[in-house]
Coordinates of N, CA and C in Angstrom, one line a residue:
M1 N 0.8 -1.2 0.0 CA 0.0 0.0 0.0 C 0.9 1.2 0.0
P2 N 0.6 2.2 -0.9 CA 1.4 3.4 -0.9 C 1.4 4.2 0.4
P3 N 2.4 4.9 0.8 CA 2.4 5.7 2.0 C 1.4 6.8 2.0
R4 N 0.9 7.1 3.2 CA 0.1 8.3 3.4 C 1.0 9.5 3.6
V5 N 0.9 10.5 2.8 CA 1.8 11.7 2.8 C 1.0 12.9 3.2
L6 N 1.6 13.6 4.1 CA 1.0 14.9 4.5 C 2.0 16.0 4.2
I7 N 1.6 16.9 3.3 CA 2.5 18.1 3.0 C 1.9 19.3 3.8
L8 N 2.6 19.8 4.7 CA 2.1 20.7 5.7 C 2.9 22.0 5.6
G9 N 2.2 23.1 5.3 CA 2.8 24.4 5.4 C 2.4 25.1 6.7
I10 N 3.4 25.5 7.4 CA 3.1 26.1 8.7 C 3.7 27.5 8.8
G11 N 3.0 28.4 9.5 CA 3.5 29.8 9.6 C 2.3 30.7 9.8
N12 N 2.6 32.0 9.8 CA 1.7 33.1 10.1 C 1.7 34.1 9.0
L13 N 0.7 34.2 8.2 CA 0.7 35.1 7.1 C 0.8 36.6 7.5
L14 N 0.5 36.9 8.7 CA 0.5 38.3 9.2 C 1.9 38.8 9.5
W15 N 2.9 38.0 9.5 CA 4.2 38.4 9.9 C 5.3 38.2 8.8
A16 N 5.0 38.8 7.6 CA 5.9 38.8 6.5 C 6.4 37.4 6.2
D17 N 7.8 37.2 6.2 CA 8.3 35.9 5.8 C 7.9 34.7 6.6
E18 N 7.3 35.0 7.8 CA 6.8 33.9 8.6 C 5.7 33.1 7.8
G19 N 5.1 33.7 6.8 CA 4.0 33.1 6.1 C 4.5 32.2 4.9
F20 N 5.8 32.0 4.8 CA 6.4 31.2 3.7 C 5.8 29.8 3.5
G21 N 5.7 29.1 4.6 CA 5.2 27.7 4.5 C 3.8 27.6 4.0
V22 N 3.0 28.6 4.5 CA 1.6 28.6 4.1 C 1.4 28.9 2.6
R23 N 2.3 29.9 2.2 CA 2.2 30.3 0.8 C 2.6 29.1 -0.1
V24 N 3.6 28.3 0.3 CA 4.0 27.1 -0.5 C 2.8 26.1 -0.5
A25 N 2.2 25.9 0.6 CA 1.0 25.0 0.6 C -0.1 25.5 -0.3
Q26 N -0.4 26.8 -0.3 CA -1.4 27.3 -1.1 C -1.1 27.2 -2.6
A27 N 0.1 27.4 -3.0 CA 0.5 27.3 -4.4 C 0.4 25.8 -4.8
L28 N 0.8 24.9 -4.0 CA 0.7 23.4 -4.3 C -0.8 23.1 -4.5
Q29 N -1.7 23.5 -3.6 CA -3.1 23.2 -3.7 C -3.7 23.8 -5.0
R30 N -3.2 25.0 -5.4 CA -3.8 25.7 -6.5 C -3.3 25.2 -7.8
D31 N -2.0 24.7 -7.9 CA -1.4 24.4 -9.2 C -1.2 23.0 -9.5
Y32 N -1.4 22.1 -8.5 CA -1.1 20.7 -8.7 C -2.2 19.8 -8.2
V33 N -2.3 18.6 -8.9 CA -3.2 17.5 -8.5 C -2.4 16.4 -8.0
F34 N -2.6 15.9 -6.8 CA -1.8 14.9 -6.1 C -2.6 13.6 -6.1
P35 N -1.9 12.4 -6.0 CA -2.7 11.2 -5.7 C -3.5 11.3 -4.5
E36 N -4.5 10.4 -4.4 CA -5.5 10.5 -3.3 C -4.9 10.3 -1.9
N37 N -3.8 9.6 -1.8 CA -3.1 9.4 -0.5 C -2.1 10.5 -0.1
V38 N -2.1 11.6 -0.9 CA -1.3 12.8 -0.5 C -2.2 13.9 -0.2
T39 N -2.0 14.5 1.0 CA -2.8 15.6 1.5 C -1.9 16.8 1.6
V40 N -2.4 17.9 1.0 CA -1.7 19.2 1.2 C -2.5 20.1 2.1
M41 N -1.9 20.6 3.2 CA -2.6 21.3 4.2 C -1.9 22.6 4.6
D42 N -2.7 23.6 4.7 CA -2.3 24.9 5.4 C -2.5 24.7 6.9
G43 N -1.3 24.5 7.5 CA -1.4 24.2 9.0 C -1.4 25.5 9.8
G44 N -1.1 26.6 9.2 CA -1.1 27.9 9.9 C -0.3 27.9 11.2
T45 N -0.9 28.3 12.3 CA -0.3 28.3 13.6 C -1.0 27.4 14.5
Q46 N -1.6 26.3 14.0 CA -2.6 25.5 14.8 C -1.9 24.7 15.9
G47 N -0.6 24.4 15.7 CA 0.2 23.7 16.8 C -0.4 22.4 17.1
L48 N -0.8 22.2 18.4 CA -1.2 20.9 18.9 C -2.5 20.4 18.2
A49 N -3.2 21.2 17.6 CA -4.4 20.8 16.8 C -4.1 20.0 15.6
L50 N -2.8 20.0 15.2 CA -2.4 19.2 14.1 C -2.1 17.8 14.4
I51 N -2.1 17.4 15.6 CA -1.7 16.1 16.0 C -2.4 15.0 15.3
P52 N -3.8 15.0 15.2 CA -4.5 13.9 14.5 C -4.0 13.8 13.0
Y53 N -3.7 14.9 12.4 CA -3.3 14.8 11.0 C -1.9 14.2 10.8
V54 N -1.0 14.6 11.7 CA 0.3 14.1 11.7 C 0.3 12.6 12.1
Q55 N -0.5 12.2 13.0 CA -0.6 10.8 13.4 C -1.0 9.9 12.3
E56 N -1.8 10.4 11.4 CA -2.3 9.6 10.3 C -1.3 9.5 9.2
S57 N -0.2 10.2 9.2 CA 0.7 10.2 8.0 C 1.8 9.2 8.2
D58 N 2.3 8.7 7.1 CA 3.5 7.9 7.1 C 4.7 8.7 6.8
V59 N 4.5 9.7 5.9 CA 5.5 10.7 5.5 C 5.0 12.1 5.8
L60 N 5.8 12.9 6.5 CA 5.4 14.3 6.7 C 6.4 15.2 6.1
I61 N 5.9 16.0 5.2 CA 6.7 17.0 4.5 C 6.3 18.4 5.0
I62 N 7.3 19.1 5.5 CA 7.0 20.4 6.1 C 7.6 21.6 5.3
A63 N 6.9 22.6 5.1 CA 7.4 23.8 4.5 C 7.3 24.9 5.6
D64 N 8.4 25.7 5.8 CA 8.3 26.6 6.9 C 9.5 27.6 6.8
A65 N 9.4 28.7 7.5 CA 10.5 29.7 7.7 C 11.2 29.3 8.9
V66 N 12.5 29.1 8.8 CA 13.3 28.7 10.0 C 14.6 29.5 10.0
D67 N 15.0 29.9 11.2 CA 16.3 30.6 11.3 C 17.4 29.6 11.4
F68 N 18.0 29.3 10.2 CA 19.2 28.4 10.1 C 20.5 29.1 10.4
G69 N 20.5 30.4 10.6 CA 21.7 31.1 10.8 C 22.5 31.3 9.5
L70 N 21.8 31.2 8.4 CA 22.4 31.3 7.1 C 22.1 32.7 6.4
A71 N 22.5 32.9 5.2 CA 22.3 34.1 4.5 C 20.8 34.2 4.3
P72 N 20.2 35.4 4.4 CA 18.8 35.6 4.2 C 18.3 35.0 2.9
A73 N 17.1 34.4 3.0 CA 16.4 33.7 1.8 C 17.1 32.4 1.4
S74 N 18.1 31.9 2.2 CA 18.6 30.6 1.8 C 17.6 29.5 2.0
L75 N 17.6 28.5 1.1 CA 16.6 27.4 1.1 C 17.4 26.2 1.6
V76 N 16.9 25.5 2.6 CA 17.5 24.4 3.2 C 16.6 23.2 3.3
E77 N 17.2 22.0 3.1 CA 16.4 20.8 3.3 C 17.0 20.0 4.5
A78 N 16.1 19.3 5.2 CA 16.5 18.5 6.3 C 15.6 17.2 6.3
R79 N 16.1 16.1 6.7 CA 15.4 14.9 6.7 C 15.4 14.2 8.1
D80 N 14.3 13.5 8.4 CA 14.2 12.6 9.5 C 14.7 13.2 10.8
E81 N 15.7 12.6 11.5 CA 16.0 13.1 12.8 C 16.6 14.5 12.8
D82 N 17.0 15.0 11.7 CA 17.5 16.4 11.6 C 16.4 17.4 11.7
V83 N 15.2 17.0 11.3 CA 14.1 18.0 11.3 C 13.7 18.6 12.6
P84 N 13.5 17.7 13.7 CA 13.2 18.3 15.0 C 14.4 19.2 15.5
A85 N 15.6 18.8 15.2 CA 16.8 19.5 15.6 C 16.8 20.9 15.0
Y86 N 16.5 21.0 13.7 CA 16.4 22.3 13.1 C 15.3 23.2 13.7
L87 N 14.1 22.6 13.9 CA 13.0 23.3 14.4 C 13.3 23.8 15.8
H88 N 14.1 23.0 16.6 CA 14.5 23.4 18.0 C 15.5 24.5 18.0
S89 N 16.6 24.3 17.2 CA 17.7 25.3 17.3 C 17.4 26.6 16.5
G90 N 16.5 26.5 15.5 CA 16.3 27.6 14.7 C 14.9 28.2 14.7
K91 N 14.2 28.1 15.8 CA 12.8 28.5 15.9 C 12.7 30.0 15.7
T92 N 11.8 30.5 14.9 CA 11.6 31.9 14.7 C 10.3 32.4 15.3
S93 N 9.4 31.5 15.8 CA 8.2 31.9 16.4 C 7.6 30.8 17.3
L94 N 6.5 31.2 18.0 CA 5.9 30.2 18.9 C 5.3 29.0 18.2
H95 N 4.9 29.1 17.0 CA 4.3 28.0 16.3 C 5.3 26.8 16.2
Q96 N 6.6 27.2 16.1 CA 7.6 26.1 15.9 C 7.8 25.4 17.3
V97 N 7.7 26.1 18.4 CA 7.7 25.4 19.7 C 6.6 24.4 19.8
S98 N 5.4 24.8 19.5 CA 4.3 23.9 19.6 C 4.4 22.8 18.6
F99 N 4.9 23.0 17.4 CA 5.1 21.9 16.4 C 6.1 20.9 16.8
Q100 N 7.1 21.4 17.5 CA 8.1 20.4 18.1 C 7.3 19.5 19.1
E101 N 6.4 20.0 19.8 CA 5.6 19.2 20.7 C 4.7 18.2 20.0
V102 N 4.2 18.7 18.8 CA 3.4 17.8 18.0 C 4.2 16.5 17.6
L103 N 5.4 16.7 17.1 CA 6.3 15.6 16.7 C 6.7 14.8 17.9
A104 N 7.0 15.4 19.0 CA 7.4 14.6 20.2 C 6.2 13.8 20.8
L105 N 5.0 14.4 20.8 CA 3.9 13.6 21.3 C 3.5 12.5 20.4
C106 N 3.5 12.7 19.1 CA 3.2 11.6 18.2 C 4.2 10.5 18.4
K107 N 5.5 10.8 18.5 CA 6.5 9.8 18.8 C 6.3 9.0 20.1
L108 N 5.9 9.8 21.1 CA 5.6 9.2 22.4 C 4.4 8.2 22.3
M109 N 3.4 8.5 21.5 CA 2.3 7.7 21.4 C 2.5 6.6 20.4
G110 N 3.6 6.6 19.7 CA 3.9 5.5 18.8 C 3.1 5.6 17.5
Q111 N 2.6 6.8 17.2 CA 1.8 7.1 16.0 C 2.4 8.3 15.3
G112 N 2.5 8.2 14.0 CA 3.0 9.3 13.3 C 3.9 8.9 12.2
P113 N 4.5 9.9 11.5 CA 5.3 9.6 10.3 C 6.6 8.8 10.6
E114 N 6.9 7.9 9.7 CA 8.2 7.2 9.7 C 9.3 8.0 9.0
Q115 N 8.9 8.9 8.2 CA 9.8 9.8 7.4 C 9.4 11.2 7.6
L116 N 10.4 12.1 7.8 CA 10.2 13.5 7.9 C 11.1 14.2 6.9
Y117 N 10.5 15.3 6.3 CA 11.3 16.1 5.4 C 10.9 17.5 5.5
L118 N 11.9 18.4 5.7 CA 11.6 19.8 5.9 C 12.3 20.6 4.7
V119 N 11.5 21.5 4.1 CA 12.0 22.5 3.2 C 11.8 23.8 3.9
G120 N 12.9 24.4 4.3 CA 12.8 25.7 5.1 C 13.6 26.8 4.4
V121 N 13.1 28.0 4.7 CA 13.7 29.2 4.1 C 14.2 30.1 5.3
Q122 N 15.4 30.7 5.1 CA 15.9 31.6 6.1 C 15.2 33.0 5.9
P123 N 14.4 33.4 6.9 CA 13.6 34.7 6.7 C 14.5 35.9 6.5
V124 N 14.0 36.8 5.8 CA 14.6 38.1 5.7 C 14.1 39.1 6.7
D125 N 12.7 39.1 6.8 CA 12.0 40.1 7.7 C 10.9 39.4 8.4
M126 N 10.9 39.4 9.7 CA 9.8 38.9 10.5 C 9.1 39.9 11.3
E127 N 9.4 41.2 11.1 CA 8.9 42.2 11.9 C 7.8 43.1 11.2
D128 N 7.5 42.8 10.0 CA 6.6 43.7 9.2 C 5.2 43.1 9.4
Y129 N 4.5 43.5 10.5 CA 3.2 43.0 10.8 C 2.2 43.5 9.7
G130 N 1.5 42.5 9.1 CA 0.6 42.8 8.0 C 1.3 42.8 6.6
G131 N 2.6 42.7 6.6 CA 3.4 42.7 5.4 C 3.3 41.3 4.7
S132 N 3.6 41.3 3.4 CA 3.7 40.1 2.7 C 5.1 39.5 2.7
L133 N 5.4 38.5 2.0 CA 6.7 37.9 1.9 C 7.7 39.0 1.2
T134 N 8.9 39.0 1.7 CA 9.9 39.9 1.1 C 10.2 39.3 -0.3
P135 N 10.6 40.1 -1.3 CA 10.8 39.6 -2.6 C 11.8 38.4 -2.7
A136 N 12.9 38.4 -1.9 CA 13.8 37.3 -1.9 C 13.3 36.0 -1.4
V137 N 12.4 36.1 -0.4 CA 11.8 34.9 0.1 C 10.7 34.4 -0.8
K138 N 9.9 35.3 -1.4 CA 8.9 35.0 -2.4 C 9.5 34.2 -3.5
A139 N 10.7 34.6 -3.9 CA 11.4 34.0 -5.1 C 11.7 32.5 -4.8
Q140 N 11.7 32.1 -3.5 CA 12.0 30.7 -3.1 C 10.8 29.8 -3.1
I141 N 9.6 30.4 -3.3 CA 8.5 29.5 -3.3 C 8.6 28.4 -4.4
E142 N 8.9 28.8 -5.6 CA 8.9 27.8 -6.7 C 10.1 26.8 -6.5
P143 N 11.3 27.2 -6.1 CA 12.3 26.2 -5.8 C 11.9 25.3 -4.6
A144 N 11.2 25.8 -3.6 CA 10.7 24.9 -2.6 C 9.7 23.9 -3.1
I145 N 8.8 24.4 -4.0 CA 7.8 23.5 -4.6 C 8.5 22.4 -5.4
D146 N 9.5 22.8 -6.1 CA 10.3 21.8 -6.9 C 10.8 20.7 -6.0
K147 N 11.4 21.1 -4.9 CA 11.9 20.1 -3.9 C 10.8 19.2 -3.4
I148 N 9.7 19.7 -3.1 CA 8.6 18.9 -2.5 C 8.1 18.0 -3.6
L149 N 7.9 18.4 -4.8 CA 7.5 17.6 -5.9 C 8.5 16.5 -6.1
A150 N 9.7 16.8 -6.0 CA 10.8 15.7 -6.2 C 10.7 14.7 -5.1
A151 N 10.4 15.1 -3.9 CA 10.3 14.2 -2.8 C 9.1 13.3 -3.0
C152 N 8.0 13.8 -3.5 CA 6.8 13.0 -3.8 C 7.1 12.0 -4.9
S153 N 7.8 12.4 -5.9 CA 8.2 11.5 -7.0 C 9.1 10.4 -6.5
E154 N 10.0 10.7 -5.6 CA 10.8 9.6 -5.0 C 10.0 8.6 -4.3
L155 N 8.8 9.0 -3.8 CA 7.9 8.1 -3.1 C 7.0 7.3 -4.1
G156 N 7.2 7.6 -5.3 CA 6.3 7.0 -6.3 C 4.9 7.7 -6.4
L157 N 4.8 8.9 -6.0 CA 3.6 9.6 -5.9 C 3.7 11.0 -6.6
P158 N 3.9 11.0 -7.9 CA 4.1 12.3 -8.6 C 2.8 13.1 -8.7
A159 N 3.0 14.4 -8.6 CA 1.9 15.3 -8.8 C 1.8 15.7 -10.3
L160 N 0.6 16.1 -10.7 CA 0.4 16.5 -12.1 C -0.1 18.0 -12.0
P161 N 0.4 18.8 -12.9 CA 0.0 20.2 -13.0 C -1.5 20.2 -13.3
R162 N -2.2 21.2 -12.7 CA -3.6 21.4 -13.0 C -3.7 21.9 -14.4
Q163 N -4.7 21.5 -15.2 CA -4.9 22.0 -16.5 C -5.2 23.5 -16.5
E164 N -6.0 23.9 -15.5 CA -6.3 25.3 -15.3 C -6.3 25.5 -13.8
S165 N -5.4 26.5 -13.4 CA -5.3 26.8 -12.0 C -6.6 27.4 -11.5
E166 N -7.0 27.0 -10.2 CA -8.2 27.5 -9.7 C -8.1 29.1 -9.5
N167 N -9.2 29.7 -10.0 CA -9.3 31.2 -9.9 C -9.9 31.5 -8.5
T168 N -9.0 31.8 -7.6 CA -9.5 32.0 -6.2 C -9.8 33.5 -5.9
M169 N -10.8 33.8 -5.2 CA -11.1 35.1 -4.7 C -10.9 35.1 -3.2
D170 N -10.2 34.1 -2.7 CA -9.9 34.1 -1.2 C -9.1 35.3 -0.8
A171 N -9.6 35.9 0.3 CA -8.9 37.1 0.8 C -7.4 36.8 1.2
L172 N -7.1 35.5 1.5 CA -5.8 35.1 1.9 C -4.9 34.8 0.7
D173 N -5.4 34.7 -0.5 CA -4.6 34.5 -1.7 C -3.6 35.6 -1.7
M174 N -2.3 35.3 -2.0 CA -1.2 36.3 -1.9 C -1.5 37.5 -2.7
A175 N -1.9 37.3 -4.0 CA -2.1 38.5 -4.8 C -3.2 39.4 -4.3
Q176 N -4.3 38.7 -3.8 CA -5.4 39.5 -3.2 C -4.9 40.2 -2.0
Y177 N -4.2 39.5 -1.2 CA -3.7 40.1 0.1 C -2.9 41.3 -0.1
E178 N -1.9 41.2 -1.1 CA -1.0 42.3 -1.4 C -1.8 43.5 -2.0
R179 N -2.8 43.2 -2.8 CA -3.5 44.2 -3.5 C -4.4 45.1 -2.6
H180 N -4.9 44.4 -1.5 CA -5.9 45.1 -0.7 C -5.4 45.5 0.7
R181 N -4.3 45.1 1.1 CA -3.8 45.5 2.4 C -3.4 47.0 2.4
P182 N -3.6 47.7 3.5 CA -3.2 49.1 3.5 C -1.7 49.3 3.5
S183 N -1.2 50.4 3.0 CA 0.2 50.7 2.9 C 0.7 50.9 4.3
A184 N 2.0 50.9 4.5 CA 2.7 51.1 5.8 C 2.3 52.5 6.3
E185 N 2.1 53.5 5.4 CA 1.8 54.8 5.8 C 0.4 54.9 6.4
E186 N -0.5 54.1 5.7 CA -1.9 54.1 6.2 C -2.2 53.3 7.4
A187 N -1.4 52.2 7.6 CA -1.6 51.4 8.8 C -0.2 51.0 9.3
C188 N 0.3 51.7 10.3 CA 1.6 51.5 10.8 C 1.8 50.0 11.2
R189 N 2.9 49.4 10.8 CA 3.1 48.0 11.0 C 4.2 47.7 12.1
I190 N 4.8 48.8 12.5 CA 5.9 48.5 13.5 C 5.6 49.2 14.8
G191 N 4.4 49.8 15.1 CA 4.1 50.4 16.3 C 4.0 51.9 16.1
D192 N 3.1 52.5 16.8 CA 2.9 54.0 16.7 C 3.9 54.7 17.7
A193 N 4.8 55.5 17.1 CA 5.8 56.1 17.9 C 5.3 56.9 19.1
R194 N 4.0 57.4 19.0 CA 3.4 58.2 20.1 C 3.1 57.4 21.3
V195 N 3.0 56.0 21.2 CA 2.7 55.2 22.4 C 3.8 54.2 22.7
L196 N 4.9 54.3 22.0 CA 6.0 53.4 22.3 C 6.8 53.8 23.5
P197 N 7.4 52.9 24.2 CA 8.2 53.3 25.4 C 9.2 54.4 25.1
G198 N 9.2 55.4 26.0 CA 10.2 56.5 25.8 C 9.6 57.7 25.0
A199 N 8.4 57.5 24.5 CA 7.7 58.6 23.8 C 7.4 59.7 24.7
P200 N 7.5 61.0 24.3 CA 7.1 62.1 25.2 C 5.6 62.1 25.5
S201 N 5.3 62.4 26.7 CA 3.9 62.3 27.1 C 3.2 63.6 26.8

């Protein structure tokens, strides 16, 4: 029986490059058709709520923004036992702490993936609240997708391009998000200087 594969994009769209994994998952869902035993999921920042989905998988493929300590926008792959180590040593946000717990709890219960694969990007900017991906990180979406598709092909589960990409009006679609979000001048994304510590009263 072919393995059950979960392709999981995790991250937070509201914090610039932190949304990388989610954008990768969205692009895969939009542009490719996978065999029925492959699930592509936007895991967002759900943390422990992802346990049932991880438990049901034989192979877990993760897309995420991780601080590897490398040059900004570097793309890195990790497999099996190296994946939790990367998530532990290079966490960029709280969702990675909780996702480490997901993997540890699944292992403790003896349920979960036998194989782990991480495609991670070194973030450029994590402070732009409401901002989209930086151009350098956005440019790594397609290379990350290529690596994930190659991993699926290795498993004998190749994806096929959709004949016509779904025309989405979802407000979280990246093009829609970038088109309609207010500018930095209209909606301050780094804090209002009038109320920051040290501001004159």
